[in-house]
Amino acid sequence: MDGIPPERTVTDSWPVLHGRPVLRRTVAVGLVLFVAVLAALAVRGVNALTLGTPGRLTDRDRAERLAGLHPAQHPGADRSYTPVGAVYTHTSDGAPVAYLHYRLAGGKDPGLGDFLHTYDLPAPGPAAPLPPDLTAALGG
């Protein structure tokens, strides 16, 4: 046995625990509970960071959110419209700009009035022609 160090125990590291089995169990249980609570908080933090936000936003999602027309922004609406084209860009000063193109399809009472009512929008003013670059981006 020469040259082989004697086995070390927990009581060698913490001499105050030597000969106190109840205190040793209490410390062990406390450490296990601390690690379990820490792991639960880490899982909850990861869930809060990932579940509360949409995964991958497309330009259409960004444009709908900027315009205030995303279905998540109107939870009380019994239906929503889906744009067939969207352009999300920034102006020269960095402000975001969104253009959405909706095409009314079949369904119950589709029309401009229903669209405006669904999203609580005011009546539109006179129509203005679209800029040529926007017409090209929307595909006609």
Short mmCIF file of N, CA and C in Angstrom, two decimals:
data_model
loop_
_atom_site.label_atom_id
_atom_site.label_comp_id
_atom_site.label_asym_id
_atom_site.label_seq_id
_atom_site.Cartn_x
_atom_site.Cartn_y
_atom_site.Cartn_z
N MET A 1 0.80 -1.18 0.00
CA MET A 1 0.00 0.00 0.00
C MET A 1 0.85 1.25 0.00
N ASP A 2 2.12 1.07 -0.07
CA ASP A 2 2.97 2.25 -0.11
C ASP A 2 2.83 2.94 -1.45
N GLY A 3 2.75 4.26 -1.43
CA GLY A 3 2.65 5.03 -2.65
C GLY A 3 1.22 5.22 -3.13
N ILE A 4 0.29 4.50 -2.58
CA ILE A 4 -1.11 4.65 -2.96
C ILE A 4 -1.79 5.49 -1.90
N PRO A 5 -2.32 6.65 -2.34
CA PRO A 5 -2.96 7.51 -1.34
C PRO A 5 -4.24 6.86 -0.83
N PRO A 6 -4.59 7.12 0.43
CA PRO A 6 -5.83 6.55 0.96
C PRO A 6 -7.03 7.17 0.25
N GLU A 7 -8.12 6.43 0.25
CA GLU A 7 -9.34 6.91 -0.40
C GLU A 7 -9.87 8.13 0.32
N ARG A 8 -10.35 9.08 -0.48
CA ARG A 8 -10.91 10.29 0.12
C ARG A 8 -12.43 10.17 0.17
N THR A 9 -13.00 10.73 1.17
CA THR A 9 -14.45 10.73 1.31
C THR A 9 -14.94 12.17 1.37
N VAL A 10 -16.25 12.32 1.35
CA VAL A 10 -16.84 13.65 1.41
C VAL A 10 -16.49 14.33 2.72
N THR A 11 -16.41 13.57 3.77
CA THR A 11 -16.11 14.18 5.07
C THR A 11 -14.69 14.71 5.13
N ASP A 12 -13.80 14.23 4.24
CA ASP A 12 -12.46 14.81 4.18
C ASP A 12 -12.50 16.22 3.62
N SER A 13 -13.42 16.46 2.67
CA SER A 13 -13.54 17.79 2.07
C SER A 13 -14.25 18.74 3.01
N TRP A 14 -15.26 18.25 3.69
CA TRP A 14 -16.04 19.08 4.63
C TRP A 14 -15.95 18.43 6.00
N PRO A 15 -14.93 18.77 6.77
CA PRO A 15 -14.75 18.12 8.07
C PRO A 15 -15.94 18.30 9.01
N VAL A 16 -16.72 19.36 8.82
CA VAL A 16 -17.86 19.60 9.70
C VAL A 16 -18.92 18.51 9.55
N LEU A 17 -18.91 17.79 8.39
CA LEU A 17 -19.90 16.73 8.17
C LEU A 17 -19.47 15.38 8.75
N HIS A 18 -18.25 15.29 9.23
CA HIS A 18 -17.75 14.02 9.75
C HIS A 18 -18.55 13.61 10.99
N GLY A 19 -19.11 12.44 10.92
CA GLY A 19 -19.87 11.90 12.03
C GLY A 19 -21.25 12.50 12.19
N ARG A 20 -21.76 13.16 11.19
CA ARG A 20 -23.10 13.76 11.25
C ARG A 20 -23.90 13.29 10.04
N PRO A 21 -24.48 12.11 10.08
CA PRO A 21 -25.18 11.58 8.91
C PRO A 21 -26.42 12.40 8.53
N VAL A 22 -27.13 12.96 9.48
CA VAL A 22 -28.33 13.75 9.17
C VAL A 22 -27.94 15.01 8.43
N LEU A 23 -26.88 15.65 8.87
CA LEU A 23 -26.42 16.86 8.21
C LEU A 23 -25.91 16.55 6.80
N ARG A 24 -25.22 15.40 6.65
CA ARG A 24 -24.75 15.00 5.32
C ARG A 24 -25.90 14.79 4.37
N ARG A 25 -26.95 14.10 4.83
CA ARG A 25 -28.13 13.87 3.98
C ARG A 25 -28.81 15.18 3.63
N THR A 26 -28.90 16.09 4.60
CA THR A 26 -29.55 17.38 4.36
C THR A 26 -28.79 18.18 3.31
N VAL A 27 -27.49 18.19 3.40
CA VAL A 27 -26.68 18.91 2.41
C VAL A 27 -26.83 18.25 1.03
N ALA A 28 -26.82 16.93 0.98
CA ALA A 28 -26.96 16.22 -0.30
C ALA A 28 -28.32 16.50 -0.92
N VAL A 29 -29.38 16.41 -0.13
CA VAL A 29 -30.72 16.69 -0.64
C VAL A 29 -30.83 18.14 -1.08
N GLY A 30 -30.25 19.04 -0.33
CA GLY A 30 -30.28 20.46 -0.69
C GLY A 30 -29.58 20.71 -2.02
N LEU A 31 -28.43 20.07 -2.22
CA LEU A 31 -27.72 20.23 -3.49
C LEU A 31 -28.53 19.67 -4.66
N VAL A 32 -29.14 18.52 -4.46
CA VAL A 32 -29.96 17.92 -5.53
C VAL A 32 -31.14 18.83 -5.86
N LEU A 33 -31.81 19.35 -4.84
CA LEU A 33 -32.95 20.25 -5.08
C LEU A 33 -32.49 21.53 -5.77
N PHE A 34 -31.34 22.06 -5.38
CA PHE A 34 -30.82 23.27 -6.00
C PHE A 34 -30.55 23.04 -7.49
N VAL A 35 -29.93 21.92 -7.82
CA VAL A 35 -29.65 21.60 -9.23
C VAL A 35 -30.95 21.40 -10.00
N ALA A 36 -31.94 20.74 -9.40
CA ALA A 36 -33.22 20.51 -10.07
C ALA A 36 -33.94 21.83 -10.34
N VAL A 37 -33.96 22.72 -9.36
CA VAL A 37 -34.61 24.03 -9.55
C VAL A 37 -33.87 24.83 -10.60
N LEU A 38 -32.56 24.80 -10.59
CA LEU A 38 -31.77 25.51 -11.58
C LEU A 38 -32.05 24.98 -12.98
N ALA A 39 -32.15 23.66 -13.14
CA ALA A 39 -32.46 23.08 -14.44
C ALA A 39 -33.87 23.47 -14.89
N ALA A 40 -34.84 23.47 -13.97
CA ALA A 40 -36.21 23.85 -14.33
C ALA A 40 -36.26 25.32 -14.76
N LEU A 41 -35.53 26.19 -14.08
CA LEU A 41 -35.49 27.59 -14.48
C LEU A 41 -34.84 27.78 -15.84
N ALA A 42 -33.81 27.00 -16.13
CA ALA A 42 -33.17 27.08 -17.44
C ALA A 42 -34.13 26.64 -18.54
N VAL A 43 -34.86 25.56 -18.32
CA VAL A 43 -35.84 25.09 -19.31
C VAL A 43 -36.94 26.13 -19.49
N ARG A 44 -37.42 26.69 -18.41
CA ARG A 44 -38.47 27.71 -18.51
C ARG A 44 -37.97 28.95 -19.25
N GLY A 45 -36.74 29.34 -19.02
CA GLY A 45 -36.17 30.48 -19.72
C GLY A 45 -36.04 30.24 -21.21
N VAL A 46 -35.59 29.05 -21.58
CA VAL A 46 -35.49 28.72 -23.00
C VAL A 46 -36.87 28.71 -23.64
N ASN A 47 -37.86 28.15 -22.96
CA ASN A 47 -39.22 28.13 -23.50
C ASN A 47 -39.78 29.54 -23.64
N ALA A 48 -39.53 30.39 -22.68
CA ALA A 48 -40.04 31.76 -22.75
C ALA A 48 -39.41 32.52 -23.90
N LEU A 49 -38.16 32.25 -24.17
CA LEU A 49 -37.49 32.95 -25.27
C LEU A 49 -37.88 32.42 -26.63
N THR A 50 -38.21 31.14 -26.74
CA THR A 50 -38.48 30.57 -28.05
C THR A 50 -39.96 30.44 -28.37
N LEU A 51 -40.80 30.17 -27.38
CA LEU A 51 -42.21 29.95 -27.68
C LEU A 51 -42.99 31.24 -27.85
N GLY A 52 -42.54 32.33 -27.24
CA GLY A 52 -43.28 33.58 -27.32
C GLY A 52 -43.07 34.33 -28.61
N THR A 53 -42.10 33.95 -29.40
CA THR A 53 -41.82 34.65 -30.63
C THR A 53 -42.00 33.73 -31.81
N PRO A 54 -42.37 34.29 -32.93
CA PRO A 54 -42.46 33.46 -34.11
C PRO A 54 -41.08 32.97 -34.53
N GLY A 55 -41.05 31.80 -35.10
CA GLY A 55 -39.77 31.21 -35.47
C GLY A 55 -39.02 32.02 -36.50
N ARG A 56 -39.44 31.95 -37.73
CA ARG A 56 -38.75 32.62 -38.82
C ARG A 56 -39.73 33.52 -39.53
N LEU A 57 -39.51 34.82 -39.48
CA LEU A 57 -40.42 35.76 -40.11
C LEU A 57 -40.06 35.94 -41.58
N THR A 58 -41.07 35.87 -42.42
CA THR A 58 -40.88 36.15 -43.83
C THR A 58 -41.17 37.62 -44.07
N ASP A 59 -40.87 38.08 -45.27
CA ASP A 59 -41.19 39.47 -45.61
C ASP A 59 -42.69 39.72 -45.52
N ARG A 60 -43.48 38.71 -45.88
CA ARG A 60 -44.94 38.87 -45.80
C ARG A 60 -45.38 39.05 -44.35
N ASP A 61 -44.80 38.25 -43.44
CA ASP A 61 -45.13 38.40 -42.01
C ASP A 61 -44.73 39.77 -41.50
N ARG A 62 -43.52 40.21 -41.87
CA ARG A 62 -43.06 41.53 -41.43
C ARG A 62 -43.96 42.64 -41.97
N ALA A 63 -44.34 42.52 -43.24
CA ALA A 63 -45.19 43.53 -43.85
C ALA A 63 -46.57 43.55 -43.17
N GLU A 64 -47.14 42.37 -42.92
CA GLU A 64 -48.44 42.31 -42.25
C GLU A 64 -48.38 42.90 -40.85
N ARG A 65 -47.31 42.60 -40.11
CA ARG A 65 -47.18 43.14 -38.76
C ARG A 65 -46.99 44.66 -38.78
N LEU A 66 -46.21 45.15 -39.73
CA LEU A 66 -46.00 46.59 -39.83
C LEU A 66 -47.30 47.31 -40.18
N ALA A 67 -48.09 46.71 -41.06
CA ALA A 67 -49.36 47.33 -41.46
C ALA A 67 -50.46 47.12 -40.43
N GLY A 68 -50.22 46.24 -39.45
CA GLY A 68 -51.25 45.96 -38.44
C GLY A 68 -52.32 45.01 -38.94
N LEU A 69 -52.00 44.20 -39.95
CA LEU A 69 -52.97 43.28 -40.54
C LEU A 69 -52.64 41.82 -40.29
N HIS A 70 -51.70 41.53 -39.43
CA HIS A 70 -51.35 40.14 -39.15
C HIS A 70 -52.46 39.51 -38.31
N PRO A 71 -52.83 38.26 -38.59
CA PRO A 71 -53.91 37.61 -37.83
C PRO A 71 -53.67 37.61 -36.32
N ALA A 72 -52.43 37.54 -35.87
CA ALA A 72 -52.15 37.55 -34.44
C ALA A 72 -52.48 38.91 -33.81
N GLN A 73 -52.54 39.95 -34.61
CA GLN A 73 -52.85 41.28 -34.10
C GLN A 73 -54.37 41.51 -34.00
N HIS A 74 -55.14 40.56 -34.50
CA HIS A 74 -56.61 40.67 -34.47
C HIS A 74 -57.20 39.36 -33.95
N PRO A 75 -56.99 39.06 -32.66
CA PRO A 75 -57.44 37.78 -32.14
C PRO A 75 -58.96 37.63 -32.13
N GLY A 76 -59.71 38.72 -32.10
CA GLY A 76 -61.16 38.62 -32.05
C GLY A 76 -61.81 38.45 -33.41
N ALA A 77 -61.06 38.64 -34.48
CA ALA A 77 -61.62 38.52 -35.83
C ALA A 77 -61.94 37.06 -36.12
N ASP A 78 -63.11 36.83 -36.69
CA ASP A 78 -63.50 35.45 -36.97
C ASP A 78 -62.81 34.89 -38.21
N ARG A 79 -62.14 35.73 -38.98
CA ARG A 79 -61.37 35.26 -40.12
C ARG A 79 -60.31 36.29 -40.46
N SER A 80 -59.41 35.91 -41.34
CA SER A 80 -58.38 36.84 -41.78
C SER A 80 -58.15 36.65 -43.27
N TYR A 81 -57.59 37.63 -43.89
CA TYR A 81 -57.25 37.58 -45.30
C TYR A 81 -55.76 37.32 -45.44
N THR A 82 -55.39 36.60 -46.47
CA THR A 82 -53.99 36.27 -46.72
C THR A 82 -53.51 37.03 -47.94
N PRO A 83 -52.44 37.79 -47.81
CA PRO A 83 -51.94 38.51 -48.98
C PRO A 83 -51.30 37.56 -49.98
N VAL A 84 -51.46 37.87 -51.26
CA VAL A 84 -50.84 37.06 -52.31
C VAL A 84 -49.48 37.63 -52.70
N GLY A 85 -49.21 38.84 -52.28
CA GLY A 85 -47.92 39.46 -52.55
C GLY A 85 -47.59 40.46 -51.47
N ALA A 86 -46.33 40.57 -51.17
CA ALA A 86 -45.90 41.52 -50.14
C ALA A 86 -44.50 41.98 -50.44
N VAL A 87 -44.25 43.24 -50.16
CA VAL A 87 -42.91 43.80 -50.29
C VAL A 87 -42.61 44.49 -48.96
N TYR A 88 -41.50 44.12 -48.37
CA TYR A 88 -41.06 44.74 -47.12
C TYR A 88 -39.68 45.32 -47.38
N THR A 89 -39.56 46.61 -47.22
CA THR A 89 -38.30 47.28 -47.51
C THR A 89 -38.12 48.43 -46.54
N HIS A 90 -37.08 49.20 -46.74
CA HIS A 90 -36.80 50.37 -45.91
C HIS A 90 -36.59 51.58 -46.80
N THR A 91 -37.01 52.73 -46.30
CA THR A 91 -36.79 53.97 -47.03
C THR A 91 -35.32 54.37 -46.89
N SER A 92 -34.95 55.44 -47.56
CA SER A 92 -33.55 55.87 -47.52
C SER A 92 -33.12 56.28 -46.12
N ASP A 93 -34.07 56.72 -45.29
CA ASP A 93 -33.71 57.09 -43.91
C ASP A 93 -33.80 55.91 -42.95
N GLY A 94 -34.13 54.71 -43.44
CA GLY A 94 -34.13 53.51 -42.61
C GLY A 94 -35.48 53.10 -42.05
N ALA A 95 -36.53 53.87 -42.33
CA ALA A 95 -37.86 53.53 -41.81
C ALA A 95 -38.43 52.36 -42.61
N PRO A 96 -39.03 51.39 -41.93
CA PRO A 96 -39.60 50.25 -42.66
C PRO A 96 -40.87 50.66 -43.42
N VAL A 97 -41.02 50.08 -44.61
CA VAL A 97 -42.18 50.33 -45.46
C VAL A 97 -42.70 48.98 -45.93
N ALA A 98 -44.01 48.81 -45.91
CA ALA A 98 -44.61 47.54 -46.33
C ALA A 98 -45.71 47.81 -47.35
N TYR A 99 -45.72 46.99 -48.39
CA TYR A 99 -46.78 47.01 -49.39
C TYR A 99 -47.37 45.61 -49.43
N LEU A 100 -48.68 45.53 -49.27
CA LEU A 100 -49.37 44.24 -49.29
C LEU A 100 -50.36 44.23 -50.43
N HIS A 101 -50.46 43.09 -51.10
CA HIS A 101 -51.40 42.92 -52.21
C HIS A 101 -52.34 41.77 -51.86
N TYR A 102 -53.61 42.10 -51.72
CA TYR A 102 -54.62 41.08 -51.38
C TYR A 102 -55.49 40.83 -52.59
N ARG A 103 -55.83 39.59 -52.79
CA ARG A 103 -56.78 39.22 -53.84
C ARG A 103 -57.95 38.56 -53.15
N LEU A 104 -59.13 39.09 -53.38
CA LEU A 104 -60.32 38.53 -52.75
C LEU A 104 -60.69 37.23 -53.44
N ALA A 105 -60.86 36.20 -52.66
CA ALA A 105 -61.24 34.89 -53.19
C ALA A 105 -62.66 34.59 -52.73
N GLY A 106 -63.10 33.42 -53.03
CA GLY A 106 -64.44 33.02 -52.62
C GLY A 106 -64.59 33.01 -51.12
N GLY A 107 -65.72 32.62 -50.67
CA GLY A 107 -65.98 32.61 -49.25
C GLY A 107 -67.23 33.41 -48.98
N LYS A 108 -67.53 33.54 -47.73
CA LYS A 108 -68.75 34.24 -47.34
C LYS A 108 -68.53 35.75 -47.42
N ASP A 109 -69.23 36.41 -48.29
CA ASP A 109 -69.26 37.86 -48.39
C ASP A 109 -67.88 38.51 -48.50
N PRO A 110 -67.03 38.06 -49.45
CA PRO A 110 -65.76 38.75 -49.58
C PRO A 110 -65.96 40.07 -50.32
N GLY A 111 -65.26 41.04 -49.92
CA GLY A 111 -65.35 42.33 -50.56
C GLY A 111 -64.55 43.35 -49.76
N LEU A 112 -64.44 44.54 -50.33
CA LEU A 112 -63.67 45.59 -49.67
C LEU A 112 -64.29 45.96 -48.33
N GLY A 113 -65.60 46.03 -48.28
CA GLY A 113 -66.27 46.38 -47.02
C GLY A 113 -65.99 45.37 -45.93
N ASP A 114 -66.04 44.08 -46.28
CA ASP A 114 -65.75 43.04 -45.29
C ASP A 114 -64.29 43.10 -44.85
N PHE A 115 -63.37 43.35 -45.79
CA PHE A 115 -61.95 43.48 -45.46
C PHE A 115 -61.75 44.63 -44.47
N LEU A 116 -62.34 45.77 -44.76
CA LEU A 116 -62.20 46.92 -43.87
C LEU A 116 -62.81 46.65 -42.50
N HIS A 117 -63.96 45.97 -42.49
CA HIS A 117 -64.62 45.65 -41.22
C HIS A 117 -63.80 44.64 -40.41
N THR A 118 -63.21 43.65 -41.07
CA THR A 118 -62.43 42.62 -40.38
C THR A 118 -61.26 43.23 -39.63
N TYR A 119 -60.60 44.20 -40.24
CA TYR A 119 -59.41 44.81 -39.64
C TYR A 119 -59.68 46.19 -39.02
N ASP A 120 -60.94 46.58 -38.89
CA ASP A 120 -61.32 47.87 -38.31
C ASP A 120 -60.57 49.03 -38.97
N LEU A 121 -60.62 49.06 -40.30
CA LEU A 121 -59.94 50.10 -41.07
C LEU A 121 -60.95 51.14 -41.54
N PRO A 122 -60.50 52.40 -41.71
CA PRO A 122 -61.40 53.43 -42.23
C PRO A 122 -61.62 53.24 -43.73
N ALA A 123 -62.62 53.91 -44.25
CA ALA A 123 -62.90 53.85 -45.70
C ALA A 123 -61.72 54.46 -46.45
N PRO A 124 -61.34 53.88 -47.59
CA PRO A 124 -60.18 54.38 -48.32
C PRO A 124 -60.48 55.68 -49.04
N GLY A 125 -59.42 56.42 -49.30
CA GLY A 125 -59.52 57.65 -50.08
C GLY A 125 -59.41 57.32 -51.56
N PRO A 126 -59.15 58.30 -52.38
CA PRO A 126 -59.01 58.04 -53.82
C PRO A 126 -57.80 57.17 -54.10
N ALA A 127 -57.92 56.30 -55.07
CA ALA A 127 -56.84 55.37 -55.42
C ALA A 127 -55.73 56.12 -56.14
N ALA A 128 -54.51 55.78 -55.80
CA ALA A 128 -53.34 56.36 -56.46
C ALA A 128 -52.64 55.26 -57.23
N PRO A 129 -52.03 55.59 -58.37
CA PRO A 129 -51.33 54.56 -59.14
C PRO A 129 -50.09 54.06 -58.38
N LEU A 130 -49.81 52.80 -58.56
CA LEU A 130 -48.64 52.22 -57.90
C LEU A 130 -47.37 52.62 -58.66
N PRO A 131 -46.27 52.83 -57.94
CA PRO A 131 -45.00 53.11 -58.61
C PRO A 131 -44.56 51.91 -59.43
N PRO A 132 -43.86 52.13 -60.53
CA PRO A 132 -43.46 51.01 -61.41
C PRO A 132 -42.60 49.96 -60.72
N ASP A 133 -41.70 50.37 -59.81
CA ASP A 133 -40.87 49.37 -59.12
C ASP A 133 -41.69 48.48 -58.20
N LEU A 134 -42.73 49.04 -57.61
CA LEU A 134 -43.61 48.25 -56.76
C LEU A 134 -44.45 47.30 -57.59
N THR A 135 -44.93 47.76 -58.74
CA THR A 135 -45.70 46.90 -59.64
C THR A 135 -44.86 45.71 -60.10
N ALA A 136 -43.58 45.97 -60.38
CA ALA A 136 -42.68 44.88 -60.79
C ALA A 136 -42.42 43.92 -59.64
N ALA A 137 -42.29 44.45 -58.41
CA ALA A 137 -42.01 43.59 -57.26
C ALA A 137 -43.21 42.72 -56.92
N LEU A 138 -44.42 43.23 -57.11
CA LEU A 138 -45.62 42.46 -56.81
C LEU A 138 -45.96 41.48 -57.93
N GLY A 139 -45.36 41.61 -59.05
CA GLY A 139 -45.65 40.70 -60.15
C GLY A 139 -46.92 41.03 -60.88
N GLY A 140 -47.23 42.28 -61.04
CA GLY A 140 -48.41 42.68 -61.82
C GLY A 140 -49.50 43.07 -60.93
#
